[in-house]
XYZ file of C-alpha atoms in Angstrom:
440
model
C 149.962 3.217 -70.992
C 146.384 4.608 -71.482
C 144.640 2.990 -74.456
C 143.563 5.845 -77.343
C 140.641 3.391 -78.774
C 137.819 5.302 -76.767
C 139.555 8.639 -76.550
C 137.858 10.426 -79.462
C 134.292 9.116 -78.211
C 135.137 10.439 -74.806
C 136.056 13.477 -76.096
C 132.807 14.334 -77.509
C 131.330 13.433 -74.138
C 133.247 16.831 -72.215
C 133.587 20.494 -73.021
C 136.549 22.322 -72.283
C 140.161 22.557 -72.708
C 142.743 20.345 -72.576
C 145.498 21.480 -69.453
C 149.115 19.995 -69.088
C 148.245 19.157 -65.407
C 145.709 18.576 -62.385
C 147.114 20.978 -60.151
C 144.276 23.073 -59.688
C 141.875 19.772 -59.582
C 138.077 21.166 -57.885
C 137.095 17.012 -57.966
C 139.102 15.043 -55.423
C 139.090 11.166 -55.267
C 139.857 8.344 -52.961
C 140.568 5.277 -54.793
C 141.798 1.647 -54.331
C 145.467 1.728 -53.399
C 147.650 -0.434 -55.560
C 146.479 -3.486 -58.089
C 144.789 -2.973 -61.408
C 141.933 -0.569 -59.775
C 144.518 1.946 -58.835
C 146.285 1.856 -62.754
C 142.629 1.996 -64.352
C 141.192 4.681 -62.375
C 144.493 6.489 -63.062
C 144.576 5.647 -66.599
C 140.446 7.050 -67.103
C 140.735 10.122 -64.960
C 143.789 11.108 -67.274
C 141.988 10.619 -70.276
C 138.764 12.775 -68.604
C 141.056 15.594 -67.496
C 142.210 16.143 -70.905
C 138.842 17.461 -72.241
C 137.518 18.421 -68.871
C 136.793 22.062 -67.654
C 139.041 23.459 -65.146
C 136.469 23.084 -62.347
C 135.889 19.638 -63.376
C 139.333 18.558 -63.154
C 139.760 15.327 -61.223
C 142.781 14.398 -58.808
C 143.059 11.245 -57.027
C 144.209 10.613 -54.002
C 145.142 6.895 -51.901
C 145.245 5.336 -48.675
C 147.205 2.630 -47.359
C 145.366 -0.852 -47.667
C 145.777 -1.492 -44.267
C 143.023 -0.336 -42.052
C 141.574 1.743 -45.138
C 137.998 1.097 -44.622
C 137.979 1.741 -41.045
C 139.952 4.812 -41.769
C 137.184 5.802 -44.074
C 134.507 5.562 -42.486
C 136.255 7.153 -39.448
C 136.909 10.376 -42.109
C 133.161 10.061 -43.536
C 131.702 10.132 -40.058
C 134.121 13.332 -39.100
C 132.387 15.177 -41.566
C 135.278 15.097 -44.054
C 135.647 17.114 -46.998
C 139.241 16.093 -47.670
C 137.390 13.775 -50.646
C 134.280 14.523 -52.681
C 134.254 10.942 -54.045
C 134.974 7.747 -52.060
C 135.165 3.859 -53.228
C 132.703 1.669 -51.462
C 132.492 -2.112 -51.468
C 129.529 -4.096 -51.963
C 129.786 -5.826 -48.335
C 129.745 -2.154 -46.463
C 127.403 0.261 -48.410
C 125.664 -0.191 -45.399
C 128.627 1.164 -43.046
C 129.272 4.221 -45.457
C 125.327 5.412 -46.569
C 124.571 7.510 -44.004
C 127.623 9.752 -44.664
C 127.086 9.645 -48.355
C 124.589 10.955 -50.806
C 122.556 8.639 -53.375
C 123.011 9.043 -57.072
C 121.981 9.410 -60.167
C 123.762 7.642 -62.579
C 121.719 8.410 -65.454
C 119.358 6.083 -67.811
C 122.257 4.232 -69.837
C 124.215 2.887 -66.805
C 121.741 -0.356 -66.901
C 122.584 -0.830 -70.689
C 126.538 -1.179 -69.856
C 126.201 -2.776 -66.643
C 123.134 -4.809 -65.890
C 120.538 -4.331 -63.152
C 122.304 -7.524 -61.288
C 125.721 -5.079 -61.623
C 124.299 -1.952 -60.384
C 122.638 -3.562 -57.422
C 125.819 -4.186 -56.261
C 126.059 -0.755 -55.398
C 122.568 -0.217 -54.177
C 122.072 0.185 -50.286
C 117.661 0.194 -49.377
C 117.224 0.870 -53.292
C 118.912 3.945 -53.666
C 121.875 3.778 -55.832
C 125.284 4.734 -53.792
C 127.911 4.300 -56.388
C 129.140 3.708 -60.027
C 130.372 -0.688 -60.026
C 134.181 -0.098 -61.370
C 135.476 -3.981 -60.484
C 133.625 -6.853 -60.095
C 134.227 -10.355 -58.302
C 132.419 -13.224 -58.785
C 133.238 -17.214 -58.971
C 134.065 -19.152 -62.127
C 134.315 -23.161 -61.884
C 137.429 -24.474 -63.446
C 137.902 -27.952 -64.914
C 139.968 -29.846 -66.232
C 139.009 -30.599 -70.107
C 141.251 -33.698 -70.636
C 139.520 -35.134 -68.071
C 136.465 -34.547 -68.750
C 136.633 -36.007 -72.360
C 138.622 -38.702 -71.333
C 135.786 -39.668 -68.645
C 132.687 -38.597 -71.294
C 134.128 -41.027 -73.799
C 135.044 -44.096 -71.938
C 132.052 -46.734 -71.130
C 133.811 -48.021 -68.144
C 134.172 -44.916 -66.699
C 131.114 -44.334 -66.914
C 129.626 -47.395 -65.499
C 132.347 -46.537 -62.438
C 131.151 -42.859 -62.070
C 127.818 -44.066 -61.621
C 128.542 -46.387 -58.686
C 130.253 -43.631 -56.962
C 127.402 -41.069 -57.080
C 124.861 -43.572 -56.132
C 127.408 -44.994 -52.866
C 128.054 -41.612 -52.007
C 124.818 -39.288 -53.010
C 122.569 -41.913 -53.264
C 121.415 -42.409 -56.544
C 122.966 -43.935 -59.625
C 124.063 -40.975 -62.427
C 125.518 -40.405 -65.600
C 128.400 -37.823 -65.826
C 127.262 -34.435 -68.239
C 129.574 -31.895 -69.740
C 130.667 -29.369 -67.300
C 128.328 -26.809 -68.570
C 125.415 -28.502 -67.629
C 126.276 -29.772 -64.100
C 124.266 -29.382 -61.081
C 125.404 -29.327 -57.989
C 125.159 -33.243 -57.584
C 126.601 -33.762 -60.929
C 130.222 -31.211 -59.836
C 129.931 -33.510 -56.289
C 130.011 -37.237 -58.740
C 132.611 -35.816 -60.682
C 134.722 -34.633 -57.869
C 134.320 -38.061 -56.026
C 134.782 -40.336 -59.331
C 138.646 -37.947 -59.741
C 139.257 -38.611 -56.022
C 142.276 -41.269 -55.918
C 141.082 -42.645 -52.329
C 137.621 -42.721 -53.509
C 138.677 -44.576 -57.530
C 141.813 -45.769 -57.110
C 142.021 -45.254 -61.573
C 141.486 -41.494 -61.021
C 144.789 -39.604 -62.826
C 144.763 -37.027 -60.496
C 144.670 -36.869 -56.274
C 141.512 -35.085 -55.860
C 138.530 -34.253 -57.343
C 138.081 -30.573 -56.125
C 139.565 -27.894 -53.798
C 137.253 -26.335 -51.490
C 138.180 -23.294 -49.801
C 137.161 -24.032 -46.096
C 138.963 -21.979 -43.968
C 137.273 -19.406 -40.883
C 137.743 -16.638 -43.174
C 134.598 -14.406 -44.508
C 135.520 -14.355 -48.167
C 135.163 -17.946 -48.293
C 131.697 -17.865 -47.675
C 130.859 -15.976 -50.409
C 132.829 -18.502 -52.380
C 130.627 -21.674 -50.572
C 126.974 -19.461 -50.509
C 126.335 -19.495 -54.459
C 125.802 -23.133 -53.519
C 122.458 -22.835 -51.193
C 121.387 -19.394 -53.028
C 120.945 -21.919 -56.377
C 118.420 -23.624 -53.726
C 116.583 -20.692 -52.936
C 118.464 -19.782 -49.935
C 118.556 -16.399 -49.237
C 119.694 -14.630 -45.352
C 116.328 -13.371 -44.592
C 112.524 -12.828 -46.004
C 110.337 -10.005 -47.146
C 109.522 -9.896 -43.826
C 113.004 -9.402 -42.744
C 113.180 -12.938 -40.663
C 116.530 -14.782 -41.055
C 116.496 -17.331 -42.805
C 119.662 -19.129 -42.809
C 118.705 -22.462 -41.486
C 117.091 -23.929 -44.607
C 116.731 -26.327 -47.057
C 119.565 -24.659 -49.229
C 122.404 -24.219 -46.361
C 121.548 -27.525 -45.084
C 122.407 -29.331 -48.682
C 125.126 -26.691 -49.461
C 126.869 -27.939 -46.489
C 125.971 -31.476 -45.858
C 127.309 -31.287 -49.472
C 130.483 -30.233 -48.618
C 131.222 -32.071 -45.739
C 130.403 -35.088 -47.957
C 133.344 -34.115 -49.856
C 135.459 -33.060 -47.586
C 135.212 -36.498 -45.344
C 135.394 -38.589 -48.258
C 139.102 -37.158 -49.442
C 137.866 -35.297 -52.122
C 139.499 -32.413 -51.511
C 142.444 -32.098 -49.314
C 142.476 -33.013 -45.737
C 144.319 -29.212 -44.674
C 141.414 -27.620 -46.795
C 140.457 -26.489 -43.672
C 143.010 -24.219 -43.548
C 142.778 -23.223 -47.483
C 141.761 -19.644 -48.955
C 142.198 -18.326 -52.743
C 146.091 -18.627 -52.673
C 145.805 -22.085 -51.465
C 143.355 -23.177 -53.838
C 145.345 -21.574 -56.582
C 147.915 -24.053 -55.754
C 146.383 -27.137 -55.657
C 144.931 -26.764 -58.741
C 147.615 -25.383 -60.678
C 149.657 -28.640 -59.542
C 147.742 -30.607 -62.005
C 146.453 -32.813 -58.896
C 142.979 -31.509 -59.433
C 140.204 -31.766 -61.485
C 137.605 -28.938 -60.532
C 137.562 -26.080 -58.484
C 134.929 -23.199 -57.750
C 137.292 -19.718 -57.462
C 137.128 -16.597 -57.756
C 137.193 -15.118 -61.036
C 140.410 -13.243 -60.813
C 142.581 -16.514 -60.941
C 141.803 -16.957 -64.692
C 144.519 -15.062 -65.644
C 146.680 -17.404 -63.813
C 145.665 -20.832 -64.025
C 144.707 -20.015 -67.854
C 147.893 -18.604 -68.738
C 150.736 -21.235 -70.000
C 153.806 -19.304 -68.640
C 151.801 -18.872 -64.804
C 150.792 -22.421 -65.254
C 152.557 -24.387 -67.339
C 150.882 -27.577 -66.041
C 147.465 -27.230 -66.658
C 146.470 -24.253 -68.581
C 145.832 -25.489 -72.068
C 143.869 -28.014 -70.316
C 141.991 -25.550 -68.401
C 137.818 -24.899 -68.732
C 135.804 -22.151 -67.206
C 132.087 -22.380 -66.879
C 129.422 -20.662 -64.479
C 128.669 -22.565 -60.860
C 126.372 -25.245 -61.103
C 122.561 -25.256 -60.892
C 120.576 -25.907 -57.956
C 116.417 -26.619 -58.181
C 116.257 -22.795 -58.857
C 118.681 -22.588 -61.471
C 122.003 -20.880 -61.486
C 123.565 -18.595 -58.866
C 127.029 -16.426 -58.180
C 127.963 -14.491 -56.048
C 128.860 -10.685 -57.074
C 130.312 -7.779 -54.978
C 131.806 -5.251 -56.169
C 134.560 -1.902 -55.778
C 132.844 1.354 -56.190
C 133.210 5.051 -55.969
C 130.181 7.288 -54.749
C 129.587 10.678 -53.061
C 130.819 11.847 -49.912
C 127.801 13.787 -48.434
C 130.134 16.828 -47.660
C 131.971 16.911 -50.831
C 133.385 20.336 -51.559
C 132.314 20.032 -55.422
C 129.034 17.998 -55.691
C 128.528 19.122 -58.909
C 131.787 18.213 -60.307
C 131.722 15.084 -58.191
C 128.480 13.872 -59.962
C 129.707 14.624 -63.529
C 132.926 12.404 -63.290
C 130.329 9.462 -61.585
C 128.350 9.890 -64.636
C 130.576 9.668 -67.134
C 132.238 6.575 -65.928
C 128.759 4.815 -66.155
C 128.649 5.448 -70.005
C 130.139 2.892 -72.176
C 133.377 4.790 -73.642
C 134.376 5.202 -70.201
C 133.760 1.689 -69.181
C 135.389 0.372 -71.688
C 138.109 2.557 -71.498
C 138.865 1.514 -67.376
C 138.552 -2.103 -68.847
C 140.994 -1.545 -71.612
C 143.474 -0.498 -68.689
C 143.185 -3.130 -66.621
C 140.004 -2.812 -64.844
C 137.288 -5.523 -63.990
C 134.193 -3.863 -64.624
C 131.265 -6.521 -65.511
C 129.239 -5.187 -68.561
C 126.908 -6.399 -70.634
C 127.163 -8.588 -73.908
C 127.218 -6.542 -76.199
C 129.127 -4.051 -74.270
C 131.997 -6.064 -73.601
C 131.860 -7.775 -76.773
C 133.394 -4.692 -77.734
C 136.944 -5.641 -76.009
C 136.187 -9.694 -75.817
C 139.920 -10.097 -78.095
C 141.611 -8.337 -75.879
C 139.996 -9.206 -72.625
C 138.253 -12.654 -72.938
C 137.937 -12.938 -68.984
C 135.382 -10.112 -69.171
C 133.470 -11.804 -71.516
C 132.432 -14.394 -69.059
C 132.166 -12.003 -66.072
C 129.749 -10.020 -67.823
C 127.717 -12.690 -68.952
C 127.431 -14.980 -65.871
C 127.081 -11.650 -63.823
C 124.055 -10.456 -65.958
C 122.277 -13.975 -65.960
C 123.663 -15.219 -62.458
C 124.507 -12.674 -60.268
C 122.990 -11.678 -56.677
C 123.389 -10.066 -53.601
C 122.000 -11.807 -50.382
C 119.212 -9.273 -48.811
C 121.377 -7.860 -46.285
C 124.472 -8.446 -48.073
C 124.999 -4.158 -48.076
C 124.223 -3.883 -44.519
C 126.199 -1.910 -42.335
C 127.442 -5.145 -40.644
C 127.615 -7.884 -43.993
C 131.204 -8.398 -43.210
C 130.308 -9.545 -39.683
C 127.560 -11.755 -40.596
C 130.155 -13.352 -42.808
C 132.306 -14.118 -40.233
C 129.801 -15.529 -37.874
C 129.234 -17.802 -40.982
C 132.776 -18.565 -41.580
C 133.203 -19.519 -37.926
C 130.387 -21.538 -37.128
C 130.233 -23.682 -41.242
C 134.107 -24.296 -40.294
C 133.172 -25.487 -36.980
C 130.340 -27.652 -38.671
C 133.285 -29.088 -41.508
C 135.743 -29.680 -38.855
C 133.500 -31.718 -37.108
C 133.427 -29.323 -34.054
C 129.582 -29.404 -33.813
C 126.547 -30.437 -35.472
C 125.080 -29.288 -38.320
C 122.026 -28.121 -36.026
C 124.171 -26.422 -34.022
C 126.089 -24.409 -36.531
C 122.683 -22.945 -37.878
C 121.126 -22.369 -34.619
C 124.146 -20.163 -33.213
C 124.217 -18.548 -37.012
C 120.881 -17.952 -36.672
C 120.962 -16.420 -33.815
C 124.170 -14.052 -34.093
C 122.549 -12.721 -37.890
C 119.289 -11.610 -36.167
C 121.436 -9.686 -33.509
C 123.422 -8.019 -36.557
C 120.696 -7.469 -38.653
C 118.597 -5.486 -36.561
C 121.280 -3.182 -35.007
C-alpha cells in the first residue's frame, strides 16, 4: 500500500491531471524484478502518475533476474528503444556508459543523498543515474557480551593475553564503537571457545570466505581503512600493499586460529546469517540488509534483543565501507528523453526519496533527510549516516569489468585462506590479472 505522507508535497512538484491508468505511458522503465526495489519503484511511479502530464506518464516494465544484466546490455548495445530508462549497478556503470547518456540530476540531489551516495552512480565523473538502494556492511555484536566482558577484571586481564599471543601486543578490550581493526580481531579471539576455553559462545566471528565476488566487497572495507585503494592517480594497480597484506594476514589469523568456522570457506551472506543468528557468535561484519533479520525477535528469537549494530572498524586512516548501489539512468536512444529526465529528477528530490523509502526502498540519505522516517525505518538511519561519513568506491570499482576484478580477487584471497598459496603469490597473480582488466 503506497504511503500518503509525501503525496501532497509531491503533488506540488508536477502539473497536470490526474488519469485512472498508464496505458498511454510516453516514459518506459526497466526496473529490478522482484524484492523491495520492484514494490518501491511501483509504489513512487504510482504516486508520480497521478499528477503527471499525459506525456510524462511512466510505465514500468521487468526482466527476469536471471541473466538480466547481460540481457541488458545486449538490448543497450542493439540500439534499443524498447526502454528510455534502465537500472544500473554500481559494479557495471562501466559496462552500460557508452550506451547511456549522463545526467543531470539537479543541485538538491547532494542534499538528500550525499556526494559519497551519488558517486555510486558516477562512471569518469559524469553522473549516470539517480542511487534508489544502497548496500553497505554493518558489524553486529553481541551486547551481553560485550558488557559482560567490559565489566569483569578477569576478563579483562584474559583478553589481553590473547591479543598479545595472537597479534602481538598486550590490549585492553573498548566498546564496539570504538574498535579498530585489531581491537574486532582480540575480541573475536578472546569469544573463540578453542582459543578461551570460558568463552559462552563457539566463535568469535563469521567471516564470509567463500570464491564468490560479493564477498570481497564484504572483506575490502578492511584494507581501504589502511589506505588501500585498486590503483593510483596514475592509474597503476595497486593491490599488493600495506592494506591487503594486513586485511588478509588478518583474516587468515582468524580463520587458522578457530575463530570463525572451519567450512567458512565455503560461507556467503546466507551462511553467515546462520551462524550468527544461532547465538554461537559474537561479531560479524554483514551486509546491511540482514538487520531486519537478526534484529527482529520473531526472525531471531535467539539473539535479537541482544543484538548491536555499529560501523566497520577503523584502520590508520580512519573508517571505511563499502557502498554500491541499484540505479536507474538514461538509455541513450530513449524514445522520450525529455520525459525520461523529468521522472530521474524528481526521484532525486526529497519527497520522492522519502516516499520510495516509506515503501520499502533502501535509499541512503542524509541525516537530516532520513531523520524524517528514522521511527519508521531505523535501519536507514544508520545506512545514511555510515554511508555519508564512511562510504567509497574503489577507483575502478564502475569499470566496465569491476565484477571481474572481483572475482580474480575472490579466487586468488580464497586460495591465499585455504592455504593453496602464499600470500605473495595471491597478490602477484591479482596483480597481474587487474592490470589486464583495467586497461581493456
Amino acid at each position: 500500500m503506497i504511503k500518503k505522507t509525501t503525496l501532497a508535497a509531491i503533488a506540488a512538484l508536477l502539473a497536470g491531471t490526474a488519469l485512472p491508468n498508464i496505458a498511454n505511458a510516453t516514459v518506459t522503465v526497466l526496473g529490478w524484478p522482484g524484492g523491495s526495489e520492484e514494490a518501491a519503484l511501483r509504489a513512487a511511479t504510482e504516486v508520480y502518475n497521478q499528477t503527471a502530464a499525459d506525456d510524462d506518464k511512466v510505465e514500468l516494465i521487468f526482466f527476469s533476474r536471471d541473466g538480466f544484466y547481460d540481457k541488458l546490455q545486449a538490448d543497450l548495445a542493439a540500439g534499443s528503444d524498447a526502454f528510455d530508462i534502465n537500472l544500473i549497478a554500481t559494479y557495471s556503470i562501466g559496462r552500460y556508459a557508452p550506451y547511456m547518456e549522463p545526467i543531470d540530476l539537479g543541485s538538491a540531489a547532494e542534499s538528500v543523498f550525499g556526494k559519497a551516495v551519488l558517486e555510486t552512480m558516477q562512471y569518469e565523473g559524469k553522473q549516470y543515474g539517480v542511487p534508489t538502494d544502497l548496500s553497505l556492511h554493518f558489524m553486529y555484536y553481541r551486547t551481553d557480551l560485550m558488557d559482560e566482558l567490559l565489566g569483569d577484571d578477569d576478563a579483562k586481564a584474559e583478553y589481553s593475553k590473547i591479543a598479545e599471543e595472537y597479534l602481538g601486543k598486550a590490549m585492553e578490550p573498548k566498546p564496539a564503537d570504538e574498535w579498530t581493526w585489531d581491537d574486532w580481531a582480540a575480541t573475536a579471539l578472546y569469544f573463540t571457545k578453542s582459543v578461551n576455553s570460558e568463552s559462552p559462545v563457539r566463535y568469535g566471528t563469521v567471516l564470509q570466505m567463500k570464491n564468490l565476488l560479493f564477498n570481497m566487497m564484504v572483506f575490502q572495507s578492511l584494507p581501504r581503512s589502511y589506505g588501500a585503494d585498486w590503483r593510483d592517480a596514475e592509474g597503476n594497480v595497486t593491490i599488493d600493499s600495506e592494506g591487503y597484506r594486513k586485511g588478509l594476514e588478518l583474516y587468515k589469523t582468524l580463520y587458522d586460529a578457530g575463530a570463525t568456522p572451519k567450512d567458512s570457506l565455503s560461507y556467503e551472506y546466507a551462511e553467515t546469517n546462520a551462524a550468527f543468528a544461532s547465538g554461537q557468535v559474537a561479531t560479524a561484519l554483514q551486509w546491511n540488509a540482514a538487520a531486519a533479520e537478526l534484529t527482529d525477535p520473531e526472525k531471531t528469537p535467539a539473539v535479537a534483543d541482544v543484538t548491536g549494530v555499529v560501523a566497520p572498524p577503523a584502520g590508520p586512516k580512519g573508517r571505511a565501507d563499502h557502498i554500491h548501489g541499484l540505479g536507474l539512468g538514461l538509455n541513450k536512444n530513449a524514445a522520450n528523453k525529455e520525459g525520461a529526465l523529468k521522472f530521474l529528477q524528481w526521484l532525486a528530490t526529497e519527497d520522492a526519496a522519502l516516499l520510495y523509502a516509506e515503501n520499502g526502498g533502501s535509499p541512503a540519505l542524509m541525516p537530516d533527510v532520513v531523520a524524517k522516517i528514522a521511527e519508521e525505518r531505523p535501519d536507514l538511519v544508520d545506512l545514511g549516516n555510515f554511508a555519508s561519513q564512511y562510504g567509497y568506491v574503489m577507483d575502478g570499482g564502475t569499470s566496465a569489468n569491476a565484477l571481474s576484478i572481483y572475482e580474480v580477487q575472490a579466487r586468488e584471497f580464497t586460495g591465499y585462506w585455504s592455504g593453496q598459496q602464499s600470500l605473495d603469490e595471491a597478490l602477484a597473480n591479482t596483480k597481474a590479472e587487474m592490470e589486464k582488466l583495467l586497461n581493456q
